[in-house]
Amino acid sequence: MDFEDGIIQGERPNDGGPLLAAIRPAGTPWDCSRKLWLLLDVENRGNGQVLVRAEVSSEKNQGWGSNKGAVVVPVGQTKTLPVLIIRGEVGERTEELTGLFDRMRGYPGGHQQTSWRVINASLLNRVKLEFFTDAESVDCKVSNLRGAVDFQLPTMAELKKYYVPATDQYGQNRHADWKFKIKSNEDLAATHAAELQWLEQFKTLEDRTRYGGWTGNVQFEATGHFRTVEKNGVWWLVDPEGHPFWSLGATGFNLNLGRTKTPGIGSWNPRQSNLKLKFGEAWQEEYSRFTHDRIRAWGMNTLGNWSSPDFYRIQKTPYVVAVHFRRPSLHEPDDNAHSSLPDVFHPGYREAVFKAVEKFPKEAVDPWCIGFFIDNELPFQQPVTPAQKALQSGADNASRMVFIAQLKEKYATIGALNKVWKSDFARWDAVAPVKGKWSEERNADLVGFSEAWYRKYYSICRDAMRAGAPDKLYLGSRINHTENSSALNICSEYADVVSINFYDYTPNRFEPPEGFNAPVIIGEYHFGTVSERGLWGSGLCSGMDIQQASDLFRNYTREAVKNRLIVGSHWFKFSDQPLTGRADGENYRIGFVDVTDTPYPEMVKACRAVSDEMYTLRNALEKE
């Protein structure tokens, strides 16, 4: 819907979705090329809190062609909704920046260098608004659409003068200052002492089991391990003692994370160096134990993906395991478990999966282990992606051979295939993905093979779990293309829990396929900033400052708790990424703690607030 005078009023749609509106320029597109943010004020005049999500698009789209932002607006308040403008590569400056810093996602001045979240800042042509609320209706006023914060990427001379090196001895931005900045070793000790005193304000959660489950009025059978149960249409995890459990956690509890390459310094791990200074000679043991006490006070009850045995073998917080391994792949020559589809029809694939799971014999019997993820964010862009990748693979690829054999059996001759597929292949070994020329029959063939691929993939992973870790939950593959209904549906047939990585401003935008009924865990989500503690990387979803980011975190997690399918959500990640980037250049300010292990109080308070109410909210779903 369009609107006049900025007034958005209407009943909440019957399907529970958001109320929609759009703003368009009256004449020529808006030019925001000299600004870092596009801002919009939102006044909530209704009867319930509103999350307002904005999607800004441009003409002559590049990358995704849109940027997103959101704000939580309590009743009777006015808040500013920010959308960070992502420009991507900057002409000849791109090579200069890469030459100086290697690869970084965020740069001084707020510039985010990426090839996929990009719009043309000088040709903005629409702001799409979505209003999410639990109230029966929406009554908001939007106003004052404007650009904010002058955007100017520093010159090469300025970068060399002021940002080589960019960091001080603690890995912090040496050219910025803030309230909690560490300036001496004594500051590290003083900050730690202040945190210990601050943690005392968080009273023990009296209605929790030692695992973080709920000791309320619901009790299930105790099996000594985590499991799932559906009760009155609501999915739950169940802890080893038989109590309802909702998994609230963060990823990356790992002492080895944080390595970076800083121009003027070289390769180092500032986070690890700071922990050694802070906790002394036995820093690994001391820090690991302190972390469990700390996050328990914050309200977390799970160590998410990418966490290491240094933390979880202490057996004080439930955890998940990440299973990755080298295996034959489709299309890509590198057997990289993080970026390629496996060749599931290869005769050695099944054995590779079984051996990968068998590498965790202690975790397989540990009651504190919730379950195993196998793989992460496989490229499931479309339901037919496995078939397309198989056809792009070499002639000796097992999946390709299986698909070609199926096509030969069905069509007999290459001519018959060409007639149905609207293609012109000269021979069977030339068959490849067809661009354009839509063919319903061809698509049906691609869908049929892809669904067989998905079933083969998920069934082998399930079988490996039942053989190597029969008491642990198989948590799926962390699907990030959640519009792929084939992957979601077939995963639900074999996995105990369907895992998704869902980077958006609310989990209410997750739309499971019709009829889908399975427990879901959100393996990753976050809200970054470009203005806190000197860090430059914005993350995949952004807030204007740490307070707004923490408000978004609380709202997102709260909405996940209130979703009947979702049984947990894990923030990515526990600590900020290094200022000068990890190996792939990510340098996002997305942590609960910074490089010196100093917490963000706003995030901690938001986490504890969600934890305090989550079981009451979850239990109330069964009464609706």
XYZ file of C-alpha atoms in Angstrom:
624
model
C 0.000 0.000 0.000
C 1.067 3.589 -0.546
C 0.227 6.238 1.997
C -0.351 9.950 2.330
C 1.051 12.348 4.929
C 3.178 9.544 6.330
C 0.302 7.833 8.163
C 0.353 4.022 8.180
C -2.844 2.560 9.577
C -4.374 -0.835 9.073
C -5.359 -4.161 10.554
C -2.696 -6.807 10.859
C -3.085 -9.266 7.929
C -4.960 -12.481 8.680
C -1.929 -14.583 7.741
C 0.077 -12.973 10.551
C 2.426 -11.247 8.147
C 3.413 -7.587 8.180
C 1.465 -4.558 7.050
C 3.186 -3.154 3.946
C 3.832 0.346 2.629
C 6.204 1.976 0.138
C 7.803 5.372 -0.351
C 8.869 6.463 -3.833
C 10.463 9.683 -5.064
C 8.042 12.199 -6.538
C 10.314 12.809 -9.531
C 13.900 11.771 -10.120
C 15.528 9.114 -7.906
C 17.071 10.125 -4.607
C 20.820 10.746 -4.582
C 22.461 9.443 -1.394
C 25.948 9.049 -2.889
C 27.522 11.466 -0.398
C 25.887 9.932 2.673
C 26.523 6.780 4.675
C 22.961 6.249 5.969
C 19.402 6.696 4.780
C 17.220 7.531 7.808
C 13.487 7.617 8.471
C 11.671 8.610 11.668
C 8.871 6.313 12.862
C 6.294 7.277 15.499
C 4.309 4.401 16.999
C 0.804 5.659 17.815
C -0.700 2.187 18.165
C -1.302 -0.271 21.000
C 1.662 -2.589 20.592
C 5.396 -2.536 19.949
C 6.294 -2.497 16.248
C 9.341 -3.695 14.349
C 9.614 -1.632 11.176
C 11.781 -3.202 8.483
C 12.926 -1.190 5.466
C 14.303 -2.362 2.152
C 15.860 0.326 -0.048
C 16.291 -0.350 -3.761
C 17.900 1.504 -6.637
C 17.795 1.763 -10.395
C 20.565 0.048 -12.393
C 20.811 -2.532 -9.651
C 24.080 -4.162 -8.755
C 24.574 -7.175 -6.485
C 21.372 -7.768 -4.545
C 20.043 -4.371 -5.601
C 18.762 -3.567 -2.123
C 19.910 -2.629 1.367
C 17.990 -3.393 4.543
C 17.487 -1.839 7.950
C 15.037 -1.966 10.851
C 14.090 -0.387 14.147
C 12.061 -1.479 17.173
C 9.527 1.198 18.171
C 7.782 0.883 21.564
C 4.261 2.259 22.029
C 4.162 6.042 22.195
C 7.752 6.544 21.093
C 9.493 7.839 17.984
C 12.619 6.053 16.755
C 14.915 6.508 13.774
C 15.140 3.660 11.260
C 18.619 3.507 9.644
C 19.629 1.787 6.409
C 23.354 1.528 5.758
C 24.227 2.292 2.127
C 26.469 -0.460 0.708
C 28.498 0.725 -2.280
C 30.709 -2.280 -2.935
C 33.810 -1.760 -5.036
C 34.981 1.821 -5.536
C 36.563 1.903 -8.972
C 40.304 2.306 -9.048
C 40.334 2.658 -5.260
C 39.380 -1.033 -4.940
C 42.817 -2.191 -6.107
C 44.507 0.372 -3.839
C 42.568 -0.783 -0.799
C 43.224 -4.448 -1.484
C 46.920 -3.753 -2.022
C 47.206 -2.005 1.329
C 44.919 -4.110 3.538
C 44.686 -7.358 1.569
C 41.008 -8.233 2.065
C 38.713 -6.393 4.472
C 34.937 -6.020 4.373
C 34.709 -2.755 6.325
C 37.017 0.266 5.921
C 37.514 3.581 7.738
C 34.642 5.941 7.062
C 32.015 3.209 6.971
C 32.682 1.872 3.453
C 31.735 -1.806 3.065
C 33.549 -3.552 0.228
C 31.420 -6.434 -1.003
C 30.162 -7.592 -4.367
C 26.692 -8.764 -3.359
C 24.966 -6.310 -0.970
C 25.290 -3.372 -3.326
C 23.006 -0.635 -4.644
C 23.549 2.512 -6.684
C 23.479 5.201 -3.993
C 22.822 7.957 -6.531
C 19.681 6.312 -7.953
C 17.566 5.205 -4.982
C 14.000 4.674 -6.143
C 11.981 2.993 -3.385
C 11.774 2.329 0.332
C 9.614 -0.708 1.053
C 8.356 -0.817 4.651
C 7.102 -3.808 6.633
C 5.383 -3.351 10.003
C 5.527 -6.390 12.314
C 3.496 -6.379 15.536
C 1.556 -8.638 17.886
C -1.160 -5.989 18.159
C -4.353 -6.256 16.137
C -3.499 -3.185 14.090
C -0.733 -0.767 13.126
C -0.884 2.987 13.633
C 2.417 4.659 12.773
C 3.592 7.925 11.298
C 6.763 8.013 9.210
C 8.560 11.217 8.375
C 11.824 12.985 7.650
C 13.392 10.656 5.089
C 16.971 11.877 4.787
C 20.586 11.031 4.225
C 22.942 11.233 7.199
C 26.667 11.152 8.024
C 28.919 12.414 5.250
C 30.603 9.589 3.396
C 34.190 10.093 2.382
C 36.635 7.227 2.070
C 40.067 8.425 3.287
C 42.694 9.051 0.628
C 45.500 6.569 0.123
C 47.940 9.004 1.731
C 45.690 9.289 4.798
C 45.299 5.535 5.048
C 49.064 4.969 4.901
C 49.711 7.711 7.443
C 47.010 6.915 9.978
C 46.155 3.254 9.489
C 49.482 1.471 8.978
C 49.390 -0.025 11.469
C 45.692 0.413 12.189
C 45.843 -1.192 15.628
C 47.549 -0.677 18.939
C 49.255 -3.444 20.920
C 45.858 -4.775 22.037
C 44.395 -5.041 18.539
C 42.167 -1.987 19.023
C 41.806 0.874 16.551
C 44.653 3.145 17.634
C 43.064 6.220 16.030
C 39.773 6.145 17.934
C 38.772 6.430 21.580
C 35.803 5.158 23.598
C 34.659 4.563 27.137
C 35.970 1.021 27.579
C 39.198 1.296 25.592
C 42.165 -0.557 27.104
C 45.256 1.653 27.299
C 47.489 -0.377 29.604
C 47.872 -3.838 31.093
C 46.522 -2.371 34.309
C 43.345 -1.438 32.454
C 42.830 -5.091 31.546
C 42.964 -6.112 35.199
C 40.760 -3.232 36.310
C 38.170 -3.938 33.626
C 38.032 -7.594 34.621
C 37.586 -6.695 38.299
C 34.801 -4.263 37.382
C 33.049 -6.951 35.354
C 33.201 -9.432 38.230
C 31.525 -6.852 40.432
C 28.974 -6.038 37.720
C 28.067 -9.713 37.239
C 26.919 -9.884 40.847
C 23.819 -7.865 39.919
C 22.540 -10.778 37.816
C 20.682 -13.014 40.219
C 20.759 -16.759 39.697
C 17.938 -18.009 37.496
C 16.047 -20.076 40.059
C 13.749 -21.903 37.636
C 16.532 -23.549 35.605
C 18.147 -26.953 35.604
C 21.913 -27.320 35.565
C 21.626 -27.593 31.759
C 19.600 -24.391 31.473
C 16.265 -26.164 31.003
C 13.053 -24.970 32.634
C 11.828 -26.368 35.938
C 8.326 -24.981 35.401
C 5.127 -26.972 35.300
C 6.116 -29.192 32.368
C 8.055 -32.452 32.717
C 8.973 -34.989 30.044
C 10.671 -38.364 30.222
C 14.354 -38.113 31.126
C 16.652 -40.059 28.765
C 20.058 -38.754 29.840
C 20.488 -36.955 26.500
C 18.882 -34.088 24.609
C 15.901 -34.903 22.403
C 12.912 -33.181 20.776
C 9.215 -33.362 21.525
C 6.096 -31.729 20.105
C 3.501 -30.786 22.707
C 0.180 -29.227 21.752
C 1.600 -28.017 18.451
C 4.739 -26.483 20.006
C 8.179 -27.972 19.467
C 10.645 -28.189 22.363
C 14.102 -29.452 22.999
C 14.188 -31.596 26.150
C 17.270 -31.613 28.381
C 18.810 -34.848 29.745
C 16.749 -34.541 32.939
C 13.467 -34.333 31.027
C 12.881 -30.581 31.309
C 11.846 -28.254 28.461
C 14.857 -26.520 26.919
C 15.079 -23.591 24.515
C 18.602 -23.107 23.157
C 19.842 -19.530 23.596
C 23.500 -19.156 22.720
C 26.294 -17.725 20.624
C 28.816 -19.242 18.249
C 32.592 -19.144 18.346
C 33.630 -20.066 21.872
C 37.065 -20.986 20.579
C 40.471 -19.868 21.843
C 42.022 -20.089 18.378
C 39.683 -17.602 16.703
C 40.854 -14.028 16.191
C 43.942 -14.379 14.001
C 44.520 -11.510 11.579
C 47.144 -9.966 9.312
C 47.688 -6.309 10.129
C 49.735 -4.086 7.773
C 52.762 -2.867 9.710
C 52.515 -5.711 12.256
C 52.067 -8.979 10.365
C 50.141 -12.101 11.364
C 49.046 -12.262 15.002
C 46.138 -13.048 17.306
C 45.474 -9.974 19.464
C 42.478 -11.545 21.210
C 44.582 -14.460 22.370
C 47.378 -12.126 23.483
C 44.927 -10.116 25.564
C 43.523 -13.228 27.234
C 47.048 -14.295 28.222
C 47.630 -10.892 29.813
C 44.251 -10.889 31.499
C 44.186 -14.423 32.948
C 47.850 -15.262 33.471
C 49.923 -18.384 32.935
C 46.971 -20.825 33.050
C 44.890 -18.550 30.834
C 43.234 -21.309 28.788
C 41.756 -23.077 31.809
C 40.981 -19.885 33.751
C 39.284 -18.176 30.832
C 37.257 -21.212 29.823
C 35.845 -21.630 33.326
C 35.161 -17.914 33.700
C 33.316 -17.884 30.375
C 30.816 -20.500 31.587
C 30.065 -18.504 34.736
C 29.802 -15.296 32.745
C 27.376 -16.491 30.076
C 25.250 -18.295 32.672
C 24.764 -14.938 34.387
C 23.933 -13.390 31.015
C 21.221 -15.997 30.456
C 22.846 -18.084 27.717
C 22.572 -21.848 27.893
C 24.349 -23.033 24.724
C 27.804 -22.942 23.148
C 26.953 -22.622 19.453
C 28.769 -23.756 16.321
C 32.522 -23.277 15.915
C 33.065 -23.817 19.672
C 36.067 -25.854 20.795
C 36.654 -28.626 23.352
C 38.566 -26.145 25.543
C 35.158 -24.829 26.530
C 32.659 -27.639 26.191
C 34.599 -30.457 27.836
C 34.296 -28.632 31.154
C 30.654 -29.782 31.101
C 29.035 -26.644 32.440
C 27.088 -25.465 29.372
C 25.316 -27.531 26.680
C 26.949 -27.365 23.249
C 26.724 -28.389 19.604
C 29.380 -29.973 17.407
C 30.443 -28.887 13.916
C 31.343 -31.755 11.572
C 33.413 -30.849 8.501
C 35.561 -33.038 6.315
C 37.136 -33.293 2.867
C 35.141 -35.223 0.300
C 34.542 -35.417 -3.473
C 32.481 -32.448 -4.654
C 30.265 -31.325 -7.495
C 31.637 -28.861 -10.035
C 34.288 -27.230 -7.818
C 37.727 -28.870 -8.102
C 38.574 -28.127 -4.460
C 37.086 -30.578 -1.956
C 36.004 -27.783 0.373
C 33.256 -28.773 2.803
C 32.285 -25.152 3.420
C 31.603 -24.037 -0.136
C 30.742 -26.975 -2.394
C 28.049 -29.595 -2.770
C 29.347 -33.108 -2.068
C 29.283 -35.780 -4.756
C 26.865 -37.940 -2.794
C 26.808 -40.707 -5.424
C 30.599 -41.147 -5.238
C 31.383 -44.628 -3.871
C 33.590 -43.161 -1.149
C 31.222 -40.465 0.071
C 29.218 -42.540 2.542
C 32.355 -43.839 4.235
C 33.751 -40.276 4.471
C 30.662 -39.077 6.335
C 30.703 -42.029 8.738
C 34.406 -41.491 9.518
C 33.827 -37.765 10.082
C 31.147 -38.434 12.706
C 33.278 -41.135 14.342
C 35.941 -38.505 15.137
C 33.778 -37.339 18.065
C 33.457 -40.421 20.302
C 33.492 -38.444 23.576
C 30.896 -35.971 22.359
C 28.722 -38.866 21.141
C 28.144 -40.044 24.729
C 28.358 -36.697 26.549
C 24.973 -35.679 28.032
C 25.998 -32.007 27.649
C 26.177 -32.378 23.856
C 22.910 -31.399 22.174
C 23.795 -32.701 18.734
C 25.888 -32.418 15.559
C 25.681 -30.097 12.573
C 27.107 -31.703 9.435
C 28.348 -29.115 6.893
C 27.479 -25.425 6.809
C 25.626 -23.219 4.334
C 25.902 -25.512 1.324
C 25.048 -23.692 -1.932
C 21.346 -24.528 -2.101
C 20.456 -21.387 -4.043
C 17.642 -23.123 -5.942
C 15.758 -26.417 -5.553
C 17.469 -27.591 -8.783
C 20.994 -26.533 -7.784
C 22.283 -30.124 -7.278
C 21.247 -31.063 -10.817
C 22.747 -27.890 -12.275
C 26.015 -28.458 -10.397
C 26.135 -32.101 -11.487
C 25.822 -31.079 -15.136
C 28.640 -28.570 -14.689
C 30.919 -31.271 -13.258
C 33.503 -33.336 -15.092
C 32.646 -36.492 -17.008
C 34.011 -38.733 -14.220
C 31.851 -37.121 -11.520
C 29.607 -39.813 -10.026
C 26.563 -37.580 -9.603
C 26.825 -36.408 -13.198
C 27.097 -39.993 -14.414
C 24.001 -40.997 -12.441
C 22.005 -38.071 -13.850
C 23.123 -38.697 -17.441
C 22.274 -42.391 -17.069
C 18.776 -41.457 -15.924
C 18.345 -39.123 -18.911
C 19.563 -41.801 -21.348
C 17.109 -44.298 -19.930
C 14.248 -41.831 -20.221
C 15.002 -40.280 -23.636
C 17.144 -42.967 -25.362
C 18.640 -40.512 -27.892
C 20.223 -37.093 -27.572
C 17.778 -35.879 -30.215
C 14.797 -36.815 -28.067
C 16.348 -34.986 -25.124
C 17.006 -31.888 -27.211
C 13.399 -31.792 -28.406
C 12.012 -31.850 -24.860
C 14.733 -29.732 -23.241
C 14.761 -27.163 -26.081
C 18.503 -27.672 -26.370
C 20.998 -28.486 -29.129
C 23.577 -30.824 -27.589
C 25.566 -32.863 -30.105
C 26.241 -35.771 -27.722
C 25.541 -36.946 -24.171
C 28.888 -35.835 -22.743
C 28.070 -32.264 -23.827
C 24.852 -32.005 -21.797
C 25.030 -28.928 -19.544
C 22.672 -26.434 -17.904
C 20.464 -24.701 -20.467
C 20.135 -20.930 -20.277
C 16.782 -19.436 -21.212
C 14.228 -21.302 -23.335
C 12.020 -22.463 -20.458
C 10.968 -26.086 -20.616
C 8.589 -27.546 -18.076
C 9.781 -31.069 -18.823
C 13.441 -30.110 -18.451
C 12.717 -28.453 -15.123
C 10.900 -31.591 -13.958
C 14.000 -33.649 -14.787
C 16.216 -31.244 -12.839
C 13.837 -31.277 -9.876
C 13.622 -35.052 -9.891
C 17.383 -35.566 -9.816
C 17.886 -32.778 -7.249
C 15.321 -34.255 -4.880
C 17.048 -37.627 -5.199
C 20.341 -35.866 -4.410
C 18.868 -34.191 -1.312
C 17.479 -37.505 -0.078
C 20.783 -39.271 -0.645
C 22.675 -36.483 1.129
C 20.465 -36.174 4.206
C 19.883 -39.924 4.555
C 23.619 -40.667 4.591
C 24.192 -37.966 7.228
C 21.319 -39.374 9.297
C 22.700 -42.913 8.998
C 26.170 -41.729 10.044
C 24.691 -40.079 13.136
C 22.694 -43.175 14.073
C 25.837 -45.290 13.739
C 28.412 -42.993 15.345
C 26.362 -40.839 17.728
C 22.967 -42.533 18.175
C 22.034 -40.539 21.299
C 22.779 -37.147 19.745
C 20.450 -35.023 17.656
C 21.237 -34.691 13.954
C 20.878 -30.931 13.490
C 20.992 -30.732 9.703
C 23.259 -28.641 7.468
C 22.567 -25.020 8.474
C 20.562 -24.029 5.376
C 20.966 -20.344 4.495
C 18.841 -20.363 1.328
C 15.590 -20.772 3.204
C 13.468 -20.145 0.109
C 14.571 -23.606 -1.083
C 11.513 -25.624 -0.086
C 12.965 -28.886 -1.420
C 15.978 -28.682 0.879
C 13.858 -27.740 3.900
C 11.224 -30.419 3.367
C 13.636 -33.253 2.662
C 15.950 -32.215 5.495
C 12.964 -32.409 7.856
C 12.408 -36.044 6.854
C 15.863 -37.101 8.019
C 17.208 -34.558 10.531
C 16.001 -34.399 14.125
C 16.159 -30.602 13.901
C 16.286 -28.483 10.729
C 18.979 -25.831 11.097
C 18.875 -22.517 9.233
C 21.198 -19.527 9.264
C 18.763 -16.641 8.996
C 20.233 -13.158 8.654
C 17.319 -10.762 8.691
C 15.727 -8.361 11.157
C 13.047 -10.744 12.369
C 12.562 -14.514 12.212
C 8.963 -13.771 11.252
C 10.246 -13.352 7.691
C 11.135 -17.054 7.621
C 8.398 -18.754 5.621
C 8.531 -22.550 5.927
C 6.966 -24.564 3.102
C 3.247 -25.291 3.316
C 2.641 -28.224 5.635
C 6.153 -28.095 7.102
C 6.167 -29.285 10.722
C 9.579 -29.898 12.257
C 11.718 -28.307 14.960
C 13.981 -25.553 13.630
C 17.112 -24.051 15.145
C 18.591 -20.761 13.935
C 22.334 -21.370 13.749
C 23.362 -17.791 12.962
C 22.038 -14.218 13.005
C 23.470 -10.874 14.119
C 23.271 -7.092 14.007
C 26.513 -5.191 13.522
C 27.478 -1.533 13.688
C 30.106 0.733 12.129
C 30.464 3.185 14.999
C 31.354 1.146 18.093
C 34.803 0.743 19.649
C 36.621 1.680 16.475
C 35.538 -1.275 14.316
C 34.615 -0.783 10.668
C 32.727 -3.870 9.493
C 28.934 -3.664 9.601
C 27.987 -7.334 9.569
C 25.207 -8.798 7.424
C 22.463 -6.825 9.208
C 23.254 -3.460 10.757
C 22.131 -1.098 13.484
C 23.098 2.555 13.876
C 24.706 2.011 17.281
C 25.129 -0.673 19.931
C 21.901 0.223 21.741
C 19.865 -0.195 18.585
C 21.712 -3.413 17.722
C 20.898 -4.811 21.168
C 17.231 -3.798 20.790
C 17.138 -5.671 17.491
C 18.796 -8.699 19.101
C 16.257 -8.795 21.913
C 13.301 -8.440 19.552
C 14.603 -11.046 17.094
C 15.296 -13.591 19.832
C 11.989 -12.927 21.542
C 10.128 -13.502 18.278
C 12.056 -16.728 17.727
C 10.985 -17.943 21.172
C 7.370 -17.205 20.221
C 7.575 -19.254 17.007
C 6.079 -22.744 17.496
C 8.716 -24.382 15.274
C 11.889 -22.658 16.470
C 13.656 -24.388 19.379
C 16.719 -22.166 19.645
C 18.775 -19.321 18.188
C 22.542 -18.807 18.234
C 24.085 -15.380 17.712
C 27.075 -15.119 15.369
C 29.362 -14.614 17.179
C 30.572 -14.425 20.782
C 33.508 -12.051 20.109
C 34.103 -9.285 17.570
C 36.114 -10.152 14.507
C 39.579 -8.520 14.310
C 39.776 -4.928 13.084
C 41.932 -5.885 10.092
C 39.904 -8.967 9.238
C 40.015 -12.717 9.489
C 41.324 -14.844 6.593
C 38.404 -13.990 4.279
C 38.410 -10.303 5.199
C 35.398 -10.232 7.535
C 36.019 -7.625 10.245
C 32.545 -7.240 11.687
C 31.646 -5.648 15.011
C 29.197 -8.332 15.967
C 30.351 -9.665 19.335
C 29.126 -9.774 22.884
C 32.740 -8.902 23.741
C 35.427 -6.947 21.898
C 39.027 -7.898 21.076
C 40.082 -7.243 24.694
C 37.256 -9.487 25.980
C 35.409 -6.459 27.352
C 31.613 -7.018 27.145
C 29.075 -4.733 25.510
C 26.727 -4.030 28.460
C 23.786 -3.324 26.162
C 24.030 -6.767 24.574
C 24.412 -8.497 27.926
C 21.349 -6.781 29.393
C 19.276 -7.610 26.315
C 20.332 -11.268 26.501
C 19.458 -11.557 30.176
C 16.088 -9.877 29.579
C 15.201 -12.429 26.892
C 16.392 -15.330 29.034
C 14.329 -14.148 31.987
C 11.100 -14.328 29.975
C 11.690 -16.974 27.329
C 10.186 -20.008 29.047
C 7.093 -18.114 30.133
C 6.620 -16.881 26.562
C 7.207 -20.330 25.119
C 4.863 -22.079 27.496
C 2.109 -19.561 26.718
C 2.084 -20.703 23.078
C 0.397 -23.943 24.070
C -2.535 -22.029 25.550
C -3.296 -20.055 22.396
